[in-house]
Short mmCIF file of C-alpha atoms in Angstrom, two decimals:
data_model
loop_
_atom_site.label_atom_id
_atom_site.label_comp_id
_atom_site.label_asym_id
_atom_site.label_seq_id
_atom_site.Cartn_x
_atom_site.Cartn_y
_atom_site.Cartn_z
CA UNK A 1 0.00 0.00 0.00
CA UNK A 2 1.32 3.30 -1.40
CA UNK A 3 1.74 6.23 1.41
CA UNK A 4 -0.89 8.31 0.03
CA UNK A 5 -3.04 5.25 0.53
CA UNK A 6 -1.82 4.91 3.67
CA UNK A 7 -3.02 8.73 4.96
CA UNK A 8 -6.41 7.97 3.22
CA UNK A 9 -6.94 5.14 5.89
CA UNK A 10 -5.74 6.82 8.24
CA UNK A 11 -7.63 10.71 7.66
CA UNK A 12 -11.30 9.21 9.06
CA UNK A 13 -9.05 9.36 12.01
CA UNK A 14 -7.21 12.32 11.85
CA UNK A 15 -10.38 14.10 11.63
CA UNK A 16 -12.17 12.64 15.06
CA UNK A 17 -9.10 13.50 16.85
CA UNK A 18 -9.20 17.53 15.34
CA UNK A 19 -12.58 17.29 16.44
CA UNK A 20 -12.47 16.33 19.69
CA UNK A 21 -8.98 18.59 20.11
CA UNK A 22 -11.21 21.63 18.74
CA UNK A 23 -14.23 20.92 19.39
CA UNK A 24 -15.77 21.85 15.99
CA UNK A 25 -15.51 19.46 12.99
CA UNK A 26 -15.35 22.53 10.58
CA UNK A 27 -12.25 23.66 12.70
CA UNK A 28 -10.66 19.96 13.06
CA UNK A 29 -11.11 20.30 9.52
CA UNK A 30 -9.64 23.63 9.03
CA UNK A 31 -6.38 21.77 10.95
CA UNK A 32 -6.69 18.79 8.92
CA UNK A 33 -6.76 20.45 5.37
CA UNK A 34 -3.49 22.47 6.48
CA UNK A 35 -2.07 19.27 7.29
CA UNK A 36 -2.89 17.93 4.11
CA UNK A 37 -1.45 20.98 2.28
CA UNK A 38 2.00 20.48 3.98
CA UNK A 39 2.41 16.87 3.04
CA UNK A 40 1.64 18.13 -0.44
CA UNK A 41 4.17 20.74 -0.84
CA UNK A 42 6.64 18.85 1.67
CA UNK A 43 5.96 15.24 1.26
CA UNK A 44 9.79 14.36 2.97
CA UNK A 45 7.71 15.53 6.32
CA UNK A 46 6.08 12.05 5.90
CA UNK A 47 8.05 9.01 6.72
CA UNK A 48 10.00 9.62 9.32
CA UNK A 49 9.43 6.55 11.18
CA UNK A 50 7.99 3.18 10.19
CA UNK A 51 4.21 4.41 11.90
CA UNK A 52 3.08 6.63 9.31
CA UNK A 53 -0.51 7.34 11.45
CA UNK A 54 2.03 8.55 14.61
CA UNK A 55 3.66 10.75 10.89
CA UNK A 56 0.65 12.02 10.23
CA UNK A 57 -0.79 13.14 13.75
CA UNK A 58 3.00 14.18 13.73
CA UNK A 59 2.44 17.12 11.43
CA UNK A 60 -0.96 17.64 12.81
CA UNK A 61 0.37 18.42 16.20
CA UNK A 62 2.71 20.78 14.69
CA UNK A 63 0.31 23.08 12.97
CA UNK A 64 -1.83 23.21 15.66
CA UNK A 65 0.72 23.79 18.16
CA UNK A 66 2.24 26.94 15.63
CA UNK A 67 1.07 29.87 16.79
CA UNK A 68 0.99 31.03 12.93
CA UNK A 69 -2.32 28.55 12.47
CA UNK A 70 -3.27 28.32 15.82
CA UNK A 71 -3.62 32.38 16.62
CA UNK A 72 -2.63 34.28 13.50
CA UNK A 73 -3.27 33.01 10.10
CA UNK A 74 -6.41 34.61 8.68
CA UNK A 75 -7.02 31.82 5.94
CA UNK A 76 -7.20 29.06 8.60
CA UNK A 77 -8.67 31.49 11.73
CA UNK A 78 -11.71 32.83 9.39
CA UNK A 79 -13.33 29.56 9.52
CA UNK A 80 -13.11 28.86 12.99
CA UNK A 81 -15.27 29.43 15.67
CA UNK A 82 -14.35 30.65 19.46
CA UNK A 83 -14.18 27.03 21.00
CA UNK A 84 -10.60 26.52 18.61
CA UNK A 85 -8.73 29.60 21.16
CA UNK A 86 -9.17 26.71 23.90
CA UNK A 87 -6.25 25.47 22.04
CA UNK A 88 -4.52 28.01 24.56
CA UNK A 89 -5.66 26.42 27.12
CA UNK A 90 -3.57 23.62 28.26
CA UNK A 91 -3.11 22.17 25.15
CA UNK A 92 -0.53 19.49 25.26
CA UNK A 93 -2.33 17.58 28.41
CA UNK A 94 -5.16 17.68 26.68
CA UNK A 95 -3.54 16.78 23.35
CA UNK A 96 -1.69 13.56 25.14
CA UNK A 97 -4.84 12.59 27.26
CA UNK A 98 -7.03 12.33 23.55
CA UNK A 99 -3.56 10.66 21.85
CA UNK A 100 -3.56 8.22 24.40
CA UNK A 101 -7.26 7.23 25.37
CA UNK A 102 -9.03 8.33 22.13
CA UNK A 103 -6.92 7.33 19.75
CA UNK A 104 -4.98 4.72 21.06
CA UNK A 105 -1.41 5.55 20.46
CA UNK A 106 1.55 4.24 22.90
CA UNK A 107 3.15 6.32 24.88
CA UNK A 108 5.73 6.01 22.66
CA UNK A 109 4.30 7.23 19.80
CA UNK A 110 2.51 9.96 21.60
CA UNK A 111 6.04 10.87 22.86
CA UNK A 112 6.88 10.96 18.87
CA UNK A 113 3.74 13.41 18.33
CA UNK A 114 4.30 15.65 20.84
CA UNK A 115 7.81 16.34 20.69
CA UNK A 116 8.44 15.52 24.60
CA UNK A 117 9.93 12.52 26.66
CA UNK A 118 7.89 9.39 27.68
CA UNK A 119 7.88 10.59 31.21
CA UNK A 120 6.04 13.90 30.14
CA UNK A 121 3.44 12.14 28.52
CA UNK A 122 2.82 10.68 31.53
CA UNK A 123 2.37 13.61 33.20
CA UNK A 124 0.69 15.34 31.01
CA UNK A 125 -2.18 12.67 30.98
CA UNK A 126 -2.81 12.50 34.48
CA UNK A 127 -2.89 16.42 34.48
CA UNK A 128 -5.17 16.29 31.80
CA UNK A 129 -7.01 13.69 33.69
CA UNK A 130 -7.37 15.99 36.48
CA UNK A 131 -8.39 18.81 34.90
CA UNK A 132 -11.28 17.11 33.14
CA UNK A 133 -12.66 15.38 35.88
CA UNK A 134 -13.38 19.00 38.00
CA UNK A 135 -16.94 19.42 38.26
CA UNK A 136 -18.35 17.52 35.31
CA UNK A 137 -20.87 15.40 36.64
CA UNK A 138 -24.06 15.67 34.57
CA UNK A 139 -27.34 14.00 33.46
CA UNK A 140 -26.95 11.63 30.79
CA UNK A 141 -29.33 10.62 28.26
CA UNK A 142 -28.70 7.17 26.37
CA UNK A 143 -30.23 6.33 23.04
CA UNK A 144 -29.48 2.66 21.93
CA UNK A 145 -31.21 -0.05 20.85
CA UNK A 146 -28.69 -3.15 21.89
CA UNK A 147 -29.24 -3.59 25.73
CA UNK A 148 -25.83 -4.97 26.45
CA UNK A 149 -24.21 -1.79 25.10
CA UNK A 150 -26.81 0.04 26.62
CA UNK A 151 -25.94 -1.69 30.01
CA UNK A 152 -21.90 -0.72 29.54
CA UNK A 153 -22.63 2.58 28.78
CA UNK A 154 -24.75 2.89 31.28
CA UNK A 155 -22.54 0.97 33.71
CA UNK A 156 -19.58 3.11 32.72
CA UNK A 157 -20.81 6.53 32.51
CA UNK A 158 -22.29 5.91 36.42
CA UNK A 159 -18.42 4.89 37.33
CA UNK A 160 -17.74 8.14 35.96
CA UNK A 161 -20.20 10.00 38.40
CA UNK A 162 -22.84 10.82 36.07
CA UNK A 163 -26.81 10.25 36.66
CA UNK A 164 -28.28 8.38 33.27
CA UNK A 165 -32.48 9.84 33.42
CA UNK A 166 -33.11 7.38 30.97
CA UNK A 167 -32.66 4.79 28.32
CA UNK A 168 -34.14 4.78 24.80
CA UNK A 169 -34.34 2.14 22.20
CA UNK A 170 -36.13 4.26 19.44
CA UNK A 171 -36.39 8.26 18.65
CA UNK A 172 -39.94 8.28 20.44
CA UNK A 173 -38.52 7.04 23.44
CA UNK A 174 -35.77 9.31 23.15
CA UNK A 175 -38.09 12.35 22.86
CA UNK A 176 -40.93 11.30 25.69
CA UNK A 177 -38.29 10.63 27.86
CA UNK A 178 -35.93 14.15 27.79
CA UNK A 179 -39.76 15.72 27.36
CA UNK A 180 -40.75 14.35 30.75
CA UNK A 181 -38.03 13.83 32.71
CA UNK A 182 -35.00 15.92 33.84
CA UNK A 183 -33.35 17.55 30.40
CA UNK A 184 -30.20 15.94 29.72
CA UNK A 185 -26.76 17.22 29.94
CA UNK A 186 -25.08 15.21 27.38
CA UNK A 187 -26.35 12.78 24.86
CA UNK A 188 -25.08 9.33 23.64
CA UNK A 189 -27.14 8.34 20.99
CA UNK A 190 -26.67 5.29 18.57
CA UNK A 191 -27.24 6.13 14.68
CA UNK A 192 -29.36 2.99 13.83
CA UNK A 193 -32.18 2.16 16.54
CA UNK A 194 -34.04 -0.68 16.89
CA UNK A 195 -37.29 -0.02 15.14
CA UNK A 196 -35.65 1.58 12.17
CA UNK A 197 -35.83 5.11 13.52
CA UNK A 198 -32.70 7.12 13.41
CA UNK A 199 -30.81 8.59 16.51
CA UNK A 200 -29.48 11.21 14.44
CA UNK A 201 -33.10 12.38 13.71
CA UNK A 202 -33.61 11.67 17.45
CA UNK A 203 -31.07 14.06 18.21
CA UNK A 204 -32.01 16.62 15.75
CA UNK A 205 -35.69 16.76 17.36
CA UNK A 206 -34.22 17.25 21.02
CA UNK A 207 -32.16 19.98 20.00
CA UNK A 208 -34.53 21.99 18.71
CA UNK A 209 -35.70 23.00 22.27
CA UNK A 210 -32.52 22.81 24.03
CA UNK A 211 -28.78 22.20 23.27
CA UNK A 212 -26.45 20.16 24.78
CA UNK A 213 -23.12 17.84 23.62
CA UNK A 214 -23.93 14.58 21.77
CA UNK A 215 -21.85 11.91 21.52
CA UNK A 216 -22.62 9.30 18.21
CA UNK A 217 -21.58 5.58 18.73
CA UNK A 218 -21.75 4.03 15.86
CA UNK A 219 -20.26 0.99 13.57
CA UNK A 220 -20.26 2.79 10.66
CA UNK A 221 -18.20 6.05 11.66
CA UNK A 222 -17.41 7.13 7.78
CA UNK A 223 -21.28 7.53 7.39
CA UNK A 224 -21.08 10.38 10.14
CA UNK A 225 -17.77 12.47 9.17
CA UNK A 226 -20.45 13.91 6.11
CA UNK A 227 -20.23 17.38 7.60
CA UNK A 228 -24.39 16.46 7.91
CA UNK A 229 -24.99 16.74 11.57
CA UNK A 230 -25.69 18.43 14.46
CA UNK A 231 -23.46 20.75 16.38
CA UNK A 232 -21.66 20.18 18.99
CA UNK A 233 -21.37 16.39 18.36
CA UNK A 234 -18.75 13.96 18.99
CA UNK A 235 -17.80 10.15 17.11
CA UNK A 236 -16.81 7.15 18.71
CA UNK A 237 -16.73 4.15 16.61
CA UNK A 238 -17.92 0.51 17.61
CA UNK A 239 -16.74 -1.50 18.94
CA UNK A 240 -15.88 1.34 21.45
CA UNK A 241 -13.30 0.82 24.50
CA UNK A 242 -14.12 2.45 28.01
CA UNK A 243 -11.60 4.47 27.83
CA UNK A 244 -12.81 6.28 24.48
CA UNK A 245 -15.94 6.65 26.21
CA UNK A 246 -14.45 8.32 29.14
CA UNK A 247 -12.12 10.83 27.18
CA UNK A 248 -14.68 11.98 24.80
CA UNK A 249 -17.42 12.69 27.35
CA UNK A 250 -14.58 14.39 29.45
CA UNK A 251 -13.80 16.43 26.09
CA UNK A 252 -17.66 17.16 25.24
CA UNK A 253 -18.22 18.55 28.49
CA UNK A 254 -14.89 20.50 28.89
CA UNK A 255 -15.88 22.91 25.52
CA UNK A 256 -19.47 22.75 27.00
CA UNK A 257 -18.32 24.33 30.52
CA UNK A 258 -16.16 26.54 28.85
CA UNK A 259 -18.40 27.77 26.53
CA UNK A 260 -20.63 28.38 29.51
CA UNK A 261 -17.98 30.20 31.15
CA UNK A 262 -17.50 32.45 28.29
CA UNK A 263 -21.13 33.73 28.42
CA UNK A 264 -21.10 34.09 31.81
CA UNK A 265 -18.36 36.91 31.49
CA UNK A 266 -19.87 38.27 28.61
CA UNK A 267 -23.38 38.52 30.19
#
């Protein structure tokens, strides 16, 4: 397989990781098609190691971390909303906490990424850890149709210390029960539900009266990363390890507490 082939596999990704690091797919994006420019016009960037996916996140990391993308350029900055400038807020722990729990990636290779030691990586996960953990505790809504994943997700987001008001096998459950009960403070909705229904439409029908993060687990991830969706989501793929779980609800509600605190000080 050629290396261009190679970053095609690997760009579905890329892109979940710019999203959850941004917390906007059109910014990930943004990131992502200024990584893709560089490998164009300096293709010896690639293929530095045998890992071309640890290459690729590689360059990534180093446009975002360059202050010329990341706070200055106006091609890249005019498409990007505010939530990108959290970028400036301890980046790199929250850069090797989504390297190492999202995506995967050794501590090794995250050491490769990043630019740091194996020690620091370290670190910077468990400060990462601890900074994401403050105060998040929410009410969690579940939409899926497959009551053994239902009863992990359920199982794990309680471990977290989260409250799940309900469970919902189709999008008329889903509505009825954030229409009665407490209103959710996150989502985790499945695409494909049990009597056909979607969760996406699901989704689409609760935010319409209030809006909160969503989280889409999924089997088919490529069918989500359209661009066709709701604001703010998230993507984890099946089948999903705890630990993704737990680093993209940490993520989802990090941007949605800071977005809070951002309209609290401009009330």
């Amino acid at each position: 397989m050629s290396t261009s082939q190679l970053v095609v596999q690997h760009l579905p990704y890329l892109r979940r990781y710019a999203r959850a690091l941004t917390g906007s797919q059109v910014a990930g994006d943004a990131y992502v098609a200024a990584t893709l420019e560089t490998l164009v016009n300096e293709p010896e960037t690639l293929g530095r190691s045998a890992n071309v996916k640890a290459d690729l996140f590689r360059v990534f990391t180093s446009i975002w971390n360059s202050l010329s993308v990341n706070g200055q350029s106006d091609q890249v900055q005019h498409d990007l909303p505010a939530e990108v400038r959290l970028g400036q807020i301890t980046p790199l722990p929250r850069q090797a906490f989504l390297l190492s729990c999202l995506e995967g990636f050794s501590e090794e290779d995250a050491a490769i990424i990043l630019d740091v030691d194996v020690s620091e990586v370290r670190d910077l996960v468990d400060e990462a850890g601890r900074e994401l953990a403050a105060d998040m505790a929410t009410d969690i809504l579940i939409i899926e149709d497959e009551p053994l994943i239902a009863m992990d997700l359920e199982a794990l987001v309680e471990g977290l210390g989260h409250n799940v008001i309900g469970v919902a096998r189709t999008r008329t459950e889903a509505i009825k029960i954030a229409s009665e009960g407490k209103r959710p403070g996150l989502i985790l909705a499945d695409i494909q539900l049990a009597d056909g229904s979607s969760g996406l439409d699901a989704v689409n029908d609760l935010l319409k009266t209030f809006e909160v993060p969503v989280i889409f687990i999924t089997a088919y991830p490529e069918r989500f990363l359209t661009g066709e969706r709701p604001e703010p989501a998230f993507l984890i793929a099946k089948p999903f390890q705890p630990a993704n779980v737990s680093a993209v609800i940490s993520q989802a509600l990090f941007f949605q507490q800071s977005a809070r605190r951002r309209e609290a000080k401009t009330a």
